[in-house]
């Protein structure tokens, strides 16, 4: 049986590439092995067939014109620059997405952070601060207020909050930490009320936000609950200001998303331009 | 042609010297591309691409066989095109299946002896198509080695230089390519001239 090693030797034998010793050994085998001779003849036929292929005349000359030659040797700086710009834009996009993701991861932790005692709230509320709560934040604040109401119902602990804010003697504080109707009904038990830490809104800002919140609340069944906040000698309910603390990164997120979208678009456009240039 | 002098002038930026080298080698370069690609348009593109690349990189040529250097460039250009075709197989399989009619066939006809009868010419052309089809069925790396050796008549050392392969690899790939071609050509044995099938001595 003819092995692949035999074929290697026969092929090299046809090209006269065997050493004298190998050649003599193979010729000795060829004399006694008809199968090997047939394999050699078949290989020879294949080689002759290949060598019989006609030479094909080139369809044209492939000489280079001076213009073509100048274009060839001209450094092509556009493509490397585009490629680098694409890589940088893609890197910036990844950084932006990772930053956004990290912000979103941190946000739930802030929202679920342990609430500070009411005394701290009172101290904080003594200092006037900024904050315009957007309508969306106000709406969220209503939801949060509902949660607080639910959480504190029956505990009566927020009465302390009311007392503390009343002691501070600053009207905006009562707006920030108003007495909850459910608490008033349940009696004024002492103790520390677990209210969240939050910046204190200014009267004007809180009032505006409160009005918006109140308008939105009127459409919900909890109107009776929230309405007393605003009517309690305080210009606003606590909800709008609280919403600011609930979503500390809310004002920063939209620009970040714009940046992400812009970077993604830029990366895509640069990649397409580089690809088209490369194809040319 | 004083090839070393032309190469030196081309390396110094003399376009005329480079174009004289192109004219000298464009036929073997195009034929190699034609046999690897199996069709004329792709072969012309690969040939042009190879000479452009050669002009761009002629400064890197460091002696040795200039023909082998050119063959290596055109082989790489063909490999690149074949890889592109594999990524887009729909456009290439048909082209690889048969030797196309048209300008390429005319080019071959232009080299056929005028003493040949029409019947002989038709038979010769059919045989060439069958051989090319058998070549096209070989894996790329085997096809290139077989063409360089048996069509371009290069020796093993030149093939090794052209392909960047070791001599042993050249030898084994050539052997396997020939074995496969032998199997393929069994189907068209009746087309092969009697001289091909003579069981004579060791000369090919």
PDB file of C-alpha atoms in Angstrom, chain B residues 37-156:
ATOM      1  CA  UNK B  37      -8.100  33.087  -8.246  1.00  0.00           C
ATOM      2  CA  UNK B  38      -9.471  31.076 -11.158  1.00  0.00           C
ATOM      3  CA  UNK B  39     -10.770  34.097 -13.079  1.00  0.00           C
ATOM      4  CA  UNK B  40      -9.445  37.095 -14.923  1.00  0.00           C
ATOM      5  CA  UNK B  41     -10.967  40.120 -13.212  1.00  0.00           C
ATOM      6  CA  UNK B  42      -9.930  39.069  -9.743  1.00  0.00           C
ATOM      7  CA  UNK B  43      -6.503  38.134 -11.087  1.00  0.00           C
ATOM      8  CA  UNK B  44      -6.091  41.573 -12.680  1.00  0.00           C
ATOM      9  CA  UNK B  45      -7.118  43.263  -9.450  1.00  0.00           C
ATOM     10  CA  UNK B  46      -4.702  41.143  -7.427  1.00  0.00           C
ATOM     11  CA  UNK B  47      -1.912  41.828  -9.922  1.00  0.00           C
ATOM     12  CA  UNK B  48      -2.462  45.573  -9.824  1.00  0.00           C
ATOM     13  CA  UNK B  49      -2.668  45.440  -6.058  1.00  0.00           C
ATOM     14  CA  UNK B  50       0.583  43.488  -5.949  1.00  0.00           C
ATOM     15  CA  UNK B  51       2.482  45.984  -8.096  1.00  0.00           C
ATOM     16  CA  UNK B  52       1.145  48.907  -6.092  1.00  0.00           C
ATOM     17  CA  UNK B  53       2.280  47.169  -2.928  1.00  0.00           C
ATOM     18  CA  UNK B  54       5.637  46.386  -4.510  1.00  0.00           C
ATOM     19  CA  UNK B  55       6.145  50.042  -5.449  1.00  0.00           C
ATOM     20  CA  UNK B  56       5.191  51.117  -1.962  1.00  0.00           C
ATOM     21  CA  UNK B  57       7.534  48.658  -0.259  1.00  0.00           C
ATOM     22  CA  UNK B  58      10.364  48.351  -2.730  1.00  0.00           C
ATOM     23  CA  UNK B  59      12.567  50.132  -0.234  1.00  0.00           C
ATOM     24  CA  UNK B  60      12.213  47.069   1.996  1.00  0.00           C
ATOM     25  CA  UNK B  61      13.498  44.692  -0.671  1.00  0.00           C
ATOM     26  CA  UNK B  62      16.808  43.324   0.594  1.00  0.00           C
ATOM     27  CA  UNK B  63      18.118  41.239  -2.281  1.00  0.00           C
ATOM     28  CA  UNK B  64      17.462  37.656  -3.269  1.00  0.00           C
ATOM     29  CA  UNK B  65      15.133  36.602  -6.037  1.00  0.00           C
ATOM     30  CA  UNK B  66      13.102  39.623  -7.103  1.00  0.00           C
ATOM     31  CA  UNK B  67      10.646  37.319  -8.861  1.00  0.00           C
ATOM     32  CA  UNK B  68      10.113  35.325  -5.667  1.00  0.00           C
ATOM     33  CA  UNK B  69       9.604  38.627  -3.798  1.00  0.00           C
ATOM     34  CA  UNK B  70       6.969  39.705  -6.323  1.00  0.00           C
ATOM     35  CA  UNK B  71       5.330  36.279  -6.247  1.00  0.00           C
ATOM     36  CA  UNK B  72       5.077  36.472  -2.503  1.00  0.00           C
ATOM     37  CA  UNK B  73       3.368  39.859  -2.741  1.00  0.00           C
ATOM     38  CA  UNK B  74       0.839  38.692  -5.327  1.00  0.00           C
ATOM     39  CA  UNK B  75       0.230  35.476  -3.383  1.00  0.00           C
ATOM     40  CA  UNK B  76      -0.588  37.537  -0.312  1.00  0.00           C
ATOM     41  CA  UNK B  77      -2.854  39.779  -2.387  1.00  0.00           C
ATOM     42  CA  UNK B  78      -4.673  36.666  -3.616  1.00  0.00           C
ATOM     43  CA  UNK B  79      -4.950  35.289  -0.092  1.00  0.00           C
ATOM     44  CA  UNK B  80      -6.475  38.588   1.042  1.00  0.00           C
ATOM     45  CA  UNK B  81      -9.025  38.454  -1.766  1.00  0.00           C
ATOM     46  CA  UNK B  82      -9.834  34.800  -1.065  1.00  0.00           C
ATOM     47  CA  UNK B  83     -10.359  35.609   2.612  1.00  0.00           C
ATOM     48  CA  UNK B  84     -12.689  38.434   1.611  1.00  0.00           C
ATOM     49  CA  UNK B  85     -14.586  35.998  -0.602  1.00  0.00           C
ATOM     50  CA  UNK B  86     -14.935  33.511   2.213  1.00  0.00           C
ATOM     51  CA  UNK B  87     -16.544  36.221   4.283  1.00  0.00           C
ATOM     52  CA  UNK B  88     -18.909  36.874   1.361  1.00  0.00           C
ATOM     53  CA  UNK B  89     -19.253  33.394  -0.146  1.00  0.00           C
ATOM     54  CA  UNK B  90     -22.308  34.074  -2.312  1.00  0.00           C
ATOM     55  CA  UNK B  91     -20.323  36.272  -4.679  1.00  0.00           C
ATOM     56  CA  UNK B  92     -17.388  33.933  -5.069  1.00  0.00           C
ATOM     57  CA  UNK B  93     -18.409  30.301  -5.335  1.00  0.00           C
ATOM     58  CA  UNK B  94     -19.745  30.641  -8.821  1.00  0.00           C
ATOM     59  CA  UNK B  95     -16.639  32.438  -9.930  1.00  0.00           C
ATOM     60  CA  UNK B  96     -14.452  29.673  -8.551  1.00  0.00           C
ATOM     61  CA  UNK B  97     -16.484  26.853 -10.036  1.00  0.00           C
ATOM     62  CA  UNK B  98     -15.451  27.217 -13.637  1.00  0.00           C
ATOM     63  CA  UNK B  99     -13.022  29.115 -15.751  1.00  0.00           C
ATOM     64  CA  UNK B 100     -15.055  31.961 -17.198  1.00  0.00           C
ATOM     65  CA  UNK B 101     -15.559  32.652 -20.829  1.00  0.00           C
ATOM     66  CA  UNK B 102     -14.759  35.977 -22.409  1.00  0.00           C
ATOM     67  CA  UNK B 103     -11.570  38.005 -22.359  1.00  0.00           C
ATOM     68  CA  UNK B 104      -9.611  35.365 -20.417  1.00  0.00           C
ATOM     69  CA  UNK B 105     -10.472  32.666 -22.886  1.00  0.00           C
ATOM     70  CA  UNK B 106      -9.447  35.061 -25.664  1.00  0.00           C
ATOM     71  CA  UNK B 107      -6.186  35.694 -23.929  1.00  0.00           C
ATOM     72  CA  UNK B 108      -5.500  31.989 -23.812  1.00  0.00           C
ATOM     73  CA  UNK B 109      -6.539  31.654 -27.420  1.00  0.00           C
ATOM     74  CA  UNK B 110      -4.088  34.367 -28.329  1.00  0.00           C
ATOM     75  CA  UNK B 111      -1.263  32.141 -27.164  1.00  0.00           C
ATOM     76  CA  UNK B 112      -2.500  29.036 -28.927  1.00  0.00           C
ATOM     77  CA  UNK B 113      -0.588  27.976 -31.964  1.00  0.00           C
ATOM     78  CA  UNK B 114      -2.228  28.878 -35.255  1.00  0.00           C
ATOM     79  CA  UNK B 115      -1.270  25.424 -36.529  1.00  0.00           C
ATOM     80  CA  UNK B 116      -3.763  23.856 -34.115  1.00  0.00           C
ATOM     81  CA  UNK B 117      -7.025  22.602 -35.603  1.00  0.00           C
ATOM     82  CA  UNK B 118     -10.298  23.944 -34.194  1.00  0.00           C
ATOM     83  CA  UNK B 119     -11.077  20.532 -32.715  1.00  0.00           C
ATOM     84  CA  UNK B 120      -7.702  20.284 -31.037  1.00  0.00           C
ATOM     85  CA  UNK B 121      -8.061  23.824 -29.763  1.00  0.00           C
ATOM     86  CA  UNK B 122     -11.506  23.089 -28.310  1.00  0.00           C
ATOM     87  CA  UNK B 123     -10.246  19.935 -26.647  1.00  0.00           C
ATOM     88  CA  UNK B 124      -7.212  21.704 -25.282  1.00  0.00           C
ATOM     89  CA  UNK B 125      -9.374  24.457 -23.889  1.00  0.00           C
ATOM     90  CA  UNK B 126     -11.754  21.993 -22.271  1.00  0.00           C
ATOM     91  CA  UNK B 127      -8.839  20.193 -20.699  1.00  0.00           C
ATOM     92  CA  UNK B 128      -7.458  23.484 -19.370  1.00  0.00           C
ATOM     93  CA  UNK B 129     -10.839  24.255 -17.841  1.00  0.00           C
ATOM     94  CA  UNK B 130     -10.988  20.838 -16.170  1.00  0.00           C
ATOM     95  CA  UNK B 131      -7.493  21.206 -14.774  1.00  0.00           C
ATOM     96  CA  UNK B 132      -8.322  24.671 -13.494  1.00  0.00           C
ATOM     97  CA  UNK B 133     -11.482  23.304 -11.877  1.00  0.00           C
ATOM     98  CA  UNK B 134      -9.389  20.643 -10.156  1.00  0.00           C
ATOM     99  CA  UNK B 135      -7.005  23.368  -8.992  1.00  0.00           C
ATOM    100  CA  UNK B 136      -9.887  25.430  -7.670  1.00  0.00           C
ATOM    101  CA  UNK B 137     -11.010  22.500  -5.528  1.00  0.00           C
ATOM    102  CA  UNK B 138      -7.691  22.374  -3.712  1.00  0.00           C
ATOM    103  CA  UNK B 139      -7.303  24.146  -0.387  1.00  0.00           C
ATOM    104  CA  UNK B 140      -5.707  27.573  -0.897  1.00  0.00           C
ATOM    105  CA  UNK B 141      -2.376  26.695   0.690  1.00  0.00           C
ATOM    106  CA  UNK B 142      -2.001  23.557  -1.475  1.00  0.00           C
ATOM    107  CA  UNK B 143      -3.149  25.324  -4.625  1.00  0.00           C
ATOM    108  CA  UNK B 144      -0.555  28.055  -4.275  1.00  0.00           C
ATOM    109  CA  UNK B 145       2.313  25.606  -3.822  1.00  0.00           C
ATOM    110  CA  UNK B 146       1.183  23.445  -6.735  1.00  0.00           C
ATOM    111  CA  UNK B 147       0.878  26.458  -9.034  1.00  0.00           C
ATOM    112  CA  UNK B 148       4.237  27.882  -8.036  1.00  0.00           C
ATOM    113  CA  UNK B 149       5.937  24.548  -8.696  1.00  0.00           C
ATOM    114  CA  UNK B 150       4.107  23.047 -11.644  1.00  0.00           C
ATOM    115  CA  UNK B 151       2.746  26.122 -13.427  1.00  0.00           C
ATOM    116  CA  UNK B 152       5.350  28.753 -12.578  1.00  0.00           C
ATOM    117  CA  UNK B 153       8.165  26.186 -12.624  1.00  0.00           C
ATOM    118  CA  UNK B 154       9.766  27.462  -9.445  1.00  0.00           C
ATOM    119  CA  UNK B 155      12.059  25.231  -7.408  1.00  0.00           C
ATOM    120  CA  UNK B 156      11.418  24.366  -3.777  1.00  0.00           C
TER     121      UNK B 156
END
